[in-house]
XYZ file of C-alpha atoms in Angstrom:
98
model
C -4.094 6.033 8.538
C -4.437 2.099 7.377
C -2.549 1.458 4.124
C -3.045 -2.149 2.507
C 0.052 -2.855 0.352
C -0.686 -5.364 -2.590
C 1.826 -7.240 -4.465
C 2.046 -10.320 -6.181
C 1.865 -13.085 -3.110
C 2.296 -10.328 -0.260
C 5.911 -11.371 0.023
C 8.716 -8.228 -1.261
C 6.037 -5.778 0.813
C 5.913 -7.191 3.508
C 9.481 -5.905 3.717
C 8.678 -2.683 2.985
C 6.269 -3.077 5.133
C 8.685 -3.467 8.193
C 10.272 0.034 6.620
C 7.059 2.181 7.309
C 6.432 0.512 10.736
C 9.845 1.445 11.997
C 9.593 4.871 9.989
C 6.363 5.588 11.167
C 7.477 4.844 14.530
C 10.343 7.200 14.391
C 8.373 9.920 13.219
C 4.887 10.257 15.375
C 2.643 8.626 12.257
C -0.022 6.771 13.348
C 0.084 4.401 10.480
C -1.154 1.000 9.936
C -0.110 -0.997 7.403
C -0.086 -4.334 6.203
C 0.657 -6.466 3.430
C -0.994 -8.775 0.678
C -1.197 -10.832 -2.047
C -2.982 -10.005 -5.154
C -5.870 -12.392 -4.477
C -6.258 -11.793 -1.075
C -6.801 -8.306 -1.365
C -10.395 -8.290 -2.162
C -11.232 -9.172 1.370
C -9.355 -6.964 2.806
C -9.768 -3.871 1.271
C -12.565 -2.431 3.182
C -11.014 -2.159 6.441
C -8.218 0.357 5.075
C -8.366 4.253 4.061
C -6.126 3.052 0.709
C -4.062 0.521 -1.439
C -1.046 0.871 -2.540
C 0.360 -1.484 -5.059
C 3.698 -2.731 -6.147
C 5.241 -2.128 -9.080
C 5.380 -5.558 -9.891
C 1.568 -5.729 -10.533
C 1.377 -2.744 -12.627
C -0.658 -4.734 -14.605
C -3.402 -4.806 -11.825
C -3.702 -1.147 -10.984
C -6.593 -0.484 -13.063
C -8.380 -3.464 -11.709
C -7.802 -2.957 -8.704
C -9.086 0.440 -8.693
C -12.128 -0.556 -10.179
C -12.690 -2.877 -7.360
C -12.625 -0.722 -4.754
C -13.905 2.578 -3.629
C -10.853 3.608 -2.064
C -7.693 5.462 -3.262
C -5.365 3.334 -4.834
C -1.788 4.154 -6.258
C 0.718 2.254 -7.284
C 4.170 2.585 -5.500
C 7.318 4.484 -7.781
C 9.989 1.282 -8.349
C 12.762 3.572 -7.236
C 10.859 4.097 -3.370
C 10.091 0.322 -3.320
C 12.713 -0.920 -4.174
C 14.492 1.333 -1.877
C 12.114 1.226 0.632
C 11.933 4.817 0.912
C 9.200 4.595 3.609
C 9.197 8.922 3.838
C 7.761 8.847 -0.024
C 5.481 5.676 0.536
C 3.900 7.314 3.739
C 3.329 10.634 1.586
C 2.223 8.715 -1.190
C -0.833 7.460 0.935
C -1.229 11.131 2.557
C -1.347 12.181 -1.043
C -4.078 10.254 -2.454
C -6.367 10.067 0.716
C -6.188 13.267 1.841
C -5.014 12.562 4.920
């Protein structure tokens, strides 16, 4: 699965980013995932099965959404924050499908 985490600038995810690597690592999930910005995203989008926002941009979810024609979800505060990489991973199985 290819998750595309959007955030502000593509900074605070790209730590939580590192989280679902090593998770996904640990646990037999193919997984790629990386991280940006709120502007950037548009270009990027296409190459990923979903988005998944930070809670920072709630703001943008709708947007976003409308954007593209993939899933998109935003990430609970509590896993980011945490970087509960378990519940982000099944976040992204959730809403894809996969």
């Amino acid at each position: 699965m290819k998750i595309l985490l959007v955030c502000g600038a593509g900074m605070s995810t790209s730590v939580l980013m590192g989280k679902v690597r090593k998770w996904a690592a640990a646990n037999g999930e193919d997984i790629v995932i990386e991280a940006t910005g709120q502007n950037n995203y548009e270009s990027e989008w296409h190459k990923y099965d979903c988005i998944l926002t930070g809670p920072q941009i709630a703001y943008k979810l709708n947007e976003i959404k409308e954007t593209v024609s993939i899933p998109v979800a935003q990430v609970p505060a509590m896993d980011y924050a945490m970087g509960n990489a378990a519940n982000v991973v099944k976040l992204a199985h959730d809403i894809t499908g996969k």
